[in-house]
C-alpha positions as a Markdown table, in Angstrom:
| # | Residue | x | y | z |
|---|---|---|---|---|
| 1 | Unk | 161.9 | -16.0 | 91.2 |
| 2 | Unk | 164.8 | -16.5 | 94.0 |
| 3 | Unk | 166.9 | -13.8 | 92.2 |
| 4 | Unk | 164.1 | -11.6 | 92.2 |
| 5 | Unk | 163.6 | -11.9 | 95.5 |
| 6 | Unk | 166.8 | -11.1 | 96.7 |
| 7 | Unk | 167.2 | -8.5 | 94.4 |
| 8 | Unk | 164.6 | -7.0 | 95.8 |
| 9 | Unk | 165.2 | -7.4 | 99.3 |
| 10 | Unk | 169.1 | -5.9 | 99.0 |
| 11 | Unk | 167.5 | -2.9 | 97.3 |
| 12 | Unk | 165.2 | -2.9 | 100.9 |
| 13 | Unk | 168.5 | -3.0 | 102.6 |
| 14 | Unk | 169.7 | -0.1 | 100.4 |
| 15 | Unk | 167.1 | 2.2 | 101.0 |
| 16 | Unk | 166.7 | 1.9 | 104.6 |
| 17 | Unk | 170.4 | 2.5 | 104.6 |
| 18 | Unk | 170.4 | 5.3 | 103.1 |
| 19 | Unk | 167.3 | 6.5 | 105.0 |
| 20 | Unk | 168.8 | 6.0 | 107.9 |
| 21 | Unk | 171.5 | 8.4 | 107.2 |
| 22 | Unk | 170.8 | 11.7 | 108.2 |
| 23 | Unk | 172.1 | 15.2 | 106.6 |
| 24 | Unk | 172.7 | 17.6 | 109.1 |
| 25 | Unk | 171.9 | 19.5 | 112.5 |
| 26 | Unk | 168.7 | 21.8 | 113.7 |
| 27 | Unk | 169.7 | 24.3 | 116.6 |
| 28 | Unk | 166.2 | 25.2 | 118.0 |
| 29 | Unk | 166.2 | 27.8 | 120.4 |
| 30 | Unk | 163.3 | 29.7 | 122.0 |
| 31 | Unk | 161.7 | 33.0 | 123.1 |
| 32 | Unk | 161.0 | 32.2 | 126.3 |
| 33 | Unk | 158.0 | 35.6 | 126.6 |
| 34 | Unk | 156.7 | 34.2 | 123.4 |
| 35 | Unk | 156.2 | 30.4 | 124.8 |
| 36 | Unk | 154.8 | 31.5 | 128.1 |
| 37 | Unk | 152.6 | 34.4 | 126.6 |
| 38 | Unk | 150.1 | 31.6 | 124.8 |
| 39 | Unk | 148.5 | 31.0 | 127.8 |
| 40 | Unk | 150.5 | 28.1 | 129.0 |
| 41 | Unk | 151.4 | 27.7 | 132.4 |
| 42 | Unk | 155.3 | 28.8 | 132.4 |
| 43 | Unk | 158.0 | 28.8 | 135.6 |
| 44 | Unk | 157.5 | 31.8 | 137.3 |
| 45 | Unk | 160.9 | 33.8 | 136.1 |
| 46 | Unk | 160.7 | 33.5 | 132.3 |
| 47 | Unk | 164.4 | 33.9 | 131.3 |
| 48 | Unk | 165.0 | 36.6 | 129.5 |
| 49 | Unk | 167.6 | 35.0 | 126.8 |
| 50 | Unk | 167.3 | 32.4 | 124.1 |
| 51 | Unk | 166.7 | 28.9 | 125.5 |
| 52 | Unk | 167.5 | 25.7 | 123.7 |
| 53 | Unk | 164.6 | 23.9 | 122.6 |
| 54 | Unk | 166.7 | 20.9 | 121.2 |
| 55 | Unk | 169.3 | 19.7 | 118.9 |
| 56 | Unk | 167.3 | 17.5 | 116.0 |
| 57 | Unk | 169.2 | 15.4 | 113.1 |
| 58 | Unk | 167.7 | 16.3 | 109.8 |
| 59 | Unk | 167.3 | 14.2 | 106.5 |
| 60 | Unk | 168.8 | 16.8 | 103.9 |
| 61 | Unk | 165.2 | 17.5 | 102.5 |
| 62 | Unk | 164.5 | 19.1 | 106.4 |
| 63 | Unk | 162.3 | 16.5 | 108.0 |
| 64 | Unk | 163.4 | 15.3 | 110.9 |
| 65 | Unk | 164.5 | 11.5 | 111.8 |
| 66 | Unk | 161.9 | 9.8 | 113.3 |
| 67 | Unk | 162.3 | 8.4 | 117.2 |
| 68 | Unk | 164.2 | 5.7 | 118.2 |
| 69 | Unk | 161.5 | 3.8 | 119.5 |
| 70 | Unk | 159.6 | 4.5 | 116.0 |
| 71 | Unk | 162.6 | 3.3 | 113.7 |
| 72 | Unk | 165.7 | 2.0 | 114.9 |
| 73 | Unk | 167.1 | 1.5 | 112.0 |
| 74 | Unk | 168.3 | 5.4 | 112.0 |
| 75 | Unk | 171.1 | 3.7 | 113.9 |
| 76 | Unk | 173.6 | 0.6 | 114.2 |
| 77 | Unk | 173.4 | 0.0 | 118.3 |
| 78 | Unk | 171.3 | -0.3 | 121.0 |
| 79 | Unk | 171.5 | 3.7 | 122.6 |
| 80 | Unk | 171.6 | 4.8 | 126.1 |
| 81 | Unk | 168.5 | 5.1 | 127.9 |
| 82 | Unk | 166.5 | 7.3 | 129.3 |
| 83 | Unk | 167.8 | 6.5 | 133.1 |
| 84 | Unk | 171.4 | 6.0 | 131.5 |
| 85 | Unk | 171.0 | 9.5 | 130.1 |
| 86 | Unk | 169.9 | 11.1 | 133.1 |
| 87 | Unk | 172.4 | 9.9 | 135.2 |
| 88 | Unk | 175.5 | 11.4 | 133.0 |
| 89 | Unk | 173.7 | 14.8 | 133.1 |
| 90 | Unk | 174.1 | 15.3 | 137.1 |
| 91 | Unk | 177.7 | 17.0 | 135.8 |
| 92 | Unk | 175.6 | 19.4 | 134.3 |
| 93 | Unk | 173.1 | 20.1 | 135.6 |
| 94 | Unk | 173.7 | 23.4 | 136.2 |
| 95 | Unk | 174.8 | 24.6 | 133.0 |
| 96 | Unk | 171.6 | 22.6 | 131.5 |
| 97 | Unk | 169.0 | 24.3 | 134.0 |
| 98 | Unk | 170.8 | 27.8 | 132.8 |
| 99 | Unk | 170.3 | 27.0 | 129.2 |
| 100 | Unk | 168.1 | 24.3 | 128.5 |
| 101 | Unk | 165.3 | 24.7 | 131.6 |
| 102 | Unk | 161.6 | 23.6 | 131.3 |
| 103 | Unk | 159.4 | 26.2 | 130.7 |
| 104 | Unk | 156.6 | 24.6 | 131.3 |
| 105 | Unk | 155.3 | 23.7 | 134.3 |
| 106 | Unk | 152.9 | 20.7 | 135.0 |
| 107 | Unk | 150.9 | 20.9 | 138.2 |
| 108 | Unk | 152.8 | 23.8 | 139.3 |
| 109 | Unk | 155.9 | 22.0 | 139.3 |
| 110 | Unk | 158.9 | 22.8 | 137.4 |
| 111 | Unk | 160.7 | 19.1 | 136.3 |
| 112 | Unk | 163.6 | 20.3 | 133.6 |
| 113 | Unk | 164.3 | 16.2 | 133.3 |
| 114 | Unk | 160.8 | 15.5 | 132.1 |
| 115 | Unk | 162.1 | 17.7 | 129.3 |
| 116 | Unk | 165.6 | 16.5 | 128.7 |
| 117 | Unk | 164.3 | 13.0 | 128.8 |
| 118 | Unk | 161.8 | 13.7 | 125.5 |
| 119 | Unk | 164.7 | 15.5 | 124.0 |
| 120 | Unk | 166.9 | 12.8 | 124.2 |
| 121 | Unk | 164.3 | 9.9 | 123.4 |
| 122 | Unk | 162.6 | 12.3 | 120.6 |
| 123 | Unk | 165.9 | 13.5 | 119.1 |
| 124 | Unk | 169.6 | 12.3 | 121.4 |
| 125 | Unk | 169.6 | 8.8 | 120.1 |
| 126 | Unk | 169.4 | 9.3 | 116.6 |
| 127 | Unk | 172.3 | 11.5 | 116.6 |
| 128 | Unk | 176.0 | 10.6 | 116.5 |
| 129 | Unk | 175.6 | 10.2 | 120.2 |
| 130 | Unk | 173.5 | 6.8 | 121.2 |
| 131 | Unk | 176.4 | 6.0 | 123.2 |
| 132 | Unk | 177.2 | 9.1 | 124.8 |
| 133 | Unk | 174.2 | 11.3 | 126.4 |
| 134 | Unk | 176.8 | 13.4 | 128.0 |
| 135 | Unk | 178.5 | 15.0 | 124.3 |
| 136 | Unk | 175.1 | 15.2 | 123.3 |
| 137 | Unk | 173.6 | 17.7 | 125.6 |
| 138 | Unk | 177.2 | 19.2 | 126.7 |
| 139 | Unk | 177.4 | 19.8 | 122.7 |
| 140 | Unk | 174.1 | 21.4 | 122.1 |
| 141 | Unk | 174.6 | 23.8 | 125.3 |
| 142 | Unk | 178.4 | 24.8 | 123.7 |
| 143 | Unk | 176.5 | 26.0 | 120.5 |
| 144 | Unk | 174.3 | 27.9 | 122.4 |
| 145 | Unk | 176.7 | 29.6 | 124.3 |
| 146 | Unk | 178.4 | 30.9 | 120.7 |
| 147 | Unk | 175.3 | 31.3 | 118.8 |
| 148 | Unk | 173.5 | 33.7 | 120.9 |
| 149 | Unk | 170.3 | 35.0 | 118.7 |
| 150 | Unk | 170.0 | 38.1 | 120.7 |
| 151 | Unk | 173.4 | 39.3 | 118.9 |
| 152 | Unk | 172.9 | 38.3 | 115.3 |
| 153 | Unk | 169.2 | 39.1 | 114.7 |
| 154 | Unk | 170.2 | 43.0 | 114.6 |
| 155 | Unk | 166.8 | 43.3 | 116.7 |
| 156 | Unk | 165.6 | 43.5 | 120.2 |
| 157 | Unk | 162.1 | 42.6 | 122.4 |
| 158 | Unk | 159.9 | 45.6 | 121.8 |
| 159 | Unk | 156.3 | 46.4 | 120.7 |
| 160 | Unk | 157.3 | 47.5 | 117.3 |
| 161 | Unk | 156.7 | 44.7 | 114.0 |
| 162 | Unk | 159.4 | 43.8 | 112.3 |
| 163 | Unk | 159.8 | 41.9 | 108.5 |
| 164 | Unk | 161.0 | 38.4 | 108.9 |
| 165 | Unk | 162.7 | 39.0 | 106.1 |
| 166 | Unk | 165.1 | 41.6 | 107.9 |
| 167 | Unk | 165.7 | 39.1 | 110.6 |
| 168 | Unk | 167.1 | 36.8 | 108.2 |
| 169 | Unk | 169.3 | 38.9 | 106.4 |
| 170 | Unk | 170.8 | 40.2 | 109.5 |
| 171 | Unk | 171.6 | 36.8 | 110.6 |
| 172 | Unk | 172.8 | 35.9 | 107.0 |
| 173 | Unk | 175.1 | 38.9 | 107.0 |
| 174 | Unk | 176.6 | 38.4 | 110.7 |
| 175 | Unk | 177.2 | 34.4 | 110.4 |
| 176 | Unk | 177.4 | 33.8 | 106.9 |
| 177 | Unk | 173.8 | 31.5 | 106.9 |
| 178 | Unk | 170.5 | 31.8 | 106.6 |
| 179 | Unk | 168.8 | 30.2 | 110.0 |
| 180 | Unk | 165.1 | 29.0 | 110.2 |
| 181 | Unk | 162.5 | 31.2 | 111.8 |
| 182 | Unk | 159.7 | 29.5 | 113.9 |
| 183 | Unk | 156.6 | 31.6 | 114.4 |
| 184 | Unk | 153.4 | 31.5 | 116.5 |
| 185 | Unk | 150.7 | 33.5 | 117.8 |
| 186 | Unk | 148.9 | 34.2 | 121.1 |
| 187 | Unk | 145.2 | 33.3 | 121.7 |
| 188 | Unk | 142.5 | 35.1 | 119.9 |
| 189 | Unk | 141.2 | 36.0 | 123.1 |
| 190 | Unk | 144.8 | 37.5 | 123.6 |
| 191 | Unk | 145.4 | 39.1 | 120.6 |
| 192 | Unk | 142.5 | 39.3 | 118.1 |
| 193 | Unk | 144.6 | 40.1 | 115.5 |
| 194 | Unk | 146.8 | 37.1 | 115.3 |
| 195 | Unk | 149.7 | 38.8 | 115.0 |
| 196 | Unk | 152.6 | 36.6 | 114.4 |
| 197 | Unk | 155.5 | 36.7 | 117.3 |
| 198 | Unk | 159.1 | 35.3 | 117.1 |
| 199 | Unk | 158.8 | 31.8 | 118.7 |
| 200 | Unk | 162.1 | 29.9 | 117.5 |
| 201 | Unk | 165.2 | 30.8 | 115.8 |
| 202 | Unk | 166.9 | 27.7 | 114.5 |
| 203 | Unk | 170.4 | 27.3 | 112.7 |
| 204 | Unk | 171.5 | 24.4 | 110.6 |
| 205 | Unk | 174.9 | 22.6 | 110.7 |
| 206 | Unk | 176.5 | 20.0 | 108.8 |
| 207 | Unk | 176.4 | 16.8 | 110.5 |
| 208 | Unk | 179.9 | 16.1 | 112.7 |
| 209 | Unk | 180.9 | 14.9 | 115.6 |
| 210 | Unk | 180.7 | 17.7 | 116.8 |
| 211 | Unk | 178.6 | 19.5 | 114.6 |
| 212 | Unk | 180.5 | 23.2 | 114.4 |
| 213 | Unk | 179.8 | 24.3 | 110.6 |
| 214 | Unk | 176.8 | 26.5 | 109.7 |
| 215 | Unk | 174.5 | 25.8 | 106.3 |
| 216 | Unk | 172.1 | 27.5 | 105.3 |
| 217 | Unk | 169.0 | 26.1 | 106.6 |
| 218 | Unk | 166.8 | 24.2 | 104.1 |
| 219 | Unk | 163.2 | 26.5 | 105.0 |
| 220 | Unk | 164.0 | 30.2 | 106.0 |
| 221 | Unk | 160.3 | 29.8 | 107.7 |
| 222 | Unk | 158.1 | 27.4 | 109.9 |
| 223 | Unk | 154.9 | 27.9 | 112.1 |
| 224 | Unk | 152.8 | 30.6 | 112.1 |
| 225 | Unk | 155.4 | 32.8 | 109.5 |
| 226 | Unk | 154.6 | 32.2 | 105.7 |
| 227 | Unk | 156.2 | 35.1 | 103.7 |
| 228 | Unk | 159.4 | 37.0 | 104.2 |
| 229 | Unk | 157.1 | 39.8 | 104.1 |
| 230 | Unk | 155.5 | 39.1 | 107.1 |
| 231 | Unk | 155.7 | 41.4 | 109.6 |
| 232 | Unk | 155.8 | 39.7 | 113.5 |
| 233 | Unk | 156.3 | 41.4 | 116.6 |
| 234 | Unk | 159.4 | 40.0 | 119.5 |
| 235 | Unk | 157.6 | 40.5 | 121.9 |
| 236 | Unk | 159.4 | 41.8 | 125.9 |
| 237 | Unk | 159.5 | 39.7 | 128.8 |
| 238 | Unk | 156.8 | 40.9 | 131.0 |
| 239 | Unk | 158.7 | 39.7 | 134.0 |
């Protein structure tokens, strides 16, 4: 009965080992015009670029590692916190408020650390960086700055619809991977149609320290986008 009760608690230990062990990278990076044009209250200059929504570890079957605070097993030390975090970003902060601002506003107020703060509680200290806020966030903003969507997708912000589809072969065919695209779409009372917009474009890397190879991504489609078919509009900053 004793041997079958350690047997069965090393395979425990096995399995949430091997949980715990995450596969690779999501770069998540968004349309500013088609976050803000929802109806949710959005800083007054939308950018007009591809802004990073976060950097997420990934089990290989694309679901992402749960929080710290949920399951700390997905690492082997205690991470930095939230305040710890904060206080390493003040070297960047400007390069973080370029590429990785708030869009949302709460009470009229912009607060771009309310944001990096989820980010790194959400996402940061599961990654090969608990110890080091700093890499993390100077990482993700480094990719960002080389993977720029704007000159891969082989489209621009328009009116016209395009097939997802094409958007993923273009990216395919200028970086060697296929990324994820995210879609959602405005209100009804917006857009009675439901037309489906370009919300996200994501691209997958292998897990490394720091992550710089691209994979194809798992799912070529997320959100409101269900066929490579589907034909979704990108939409123009109305600023």
């Amino acid at each position: 009965m004793n041997r079958h009760l350690l047997a069965v608690a090393v395979l425990a230990t096995l399995l949430v080992s091997v949980m715990s062990e995450f596969d690779f990278y999501k770069l998540s990076l968004q349309w500013p015009p088609s976050v803000c044009n929802t109806g949710k209250r959005c800083i007054p200059d939308i950018p007009n670029k591809f802004t990073i929504h976060g950097l997420w570890p990934q089990y290989d079957i694309d679901t992402p590692v749960p929080p710290y605070n949920e399951d700390p097993s997905c690492i082997s030390i205690t991470p930095k916190s939230s305040e710890e975090a904060m206080e390493q970003l003040r070297f960047i902060q400007g390069e973080l408020t370029e590429y990785w601002p708030n869009l949302l506003t709460k009470n009229d107020e912009r607060n771009d650390q309310d944001f990096w703060r989820r980010e790194w509680e959400k996402h940061g200290m599961c990654s090969n960086y608990p110890h080091d806020p700093f890499g993390y966030f100077q990482g993700t903003v480094s990719l960002t700055a080389e993977y720029n969507p704007l000159k891969v997708i082989g489209i621009q912000p328009g009116d016209e619809r395009h097939k997802v589809g094409t958007i993923l072969e273009a990216v395919k065919q200028n970086l060697g991977a296929y990324p994820q695209i995210a879609c959602n779409t405005r209100p009804r009372n917006r857009d009675p149609r439901q037309i489906p917009q370009l919300w996200e474009i994501r691209f997958c890397f292998n897990r490394a320290d720091p992550p710089s190879v691209l994979r194809d991504c798992p799912n070529k489609l997320a959100g409101a986008c269900s066929k490579e078919t589907d034909l979704i509009r990108f939409p123009p900053n109305p600023s």
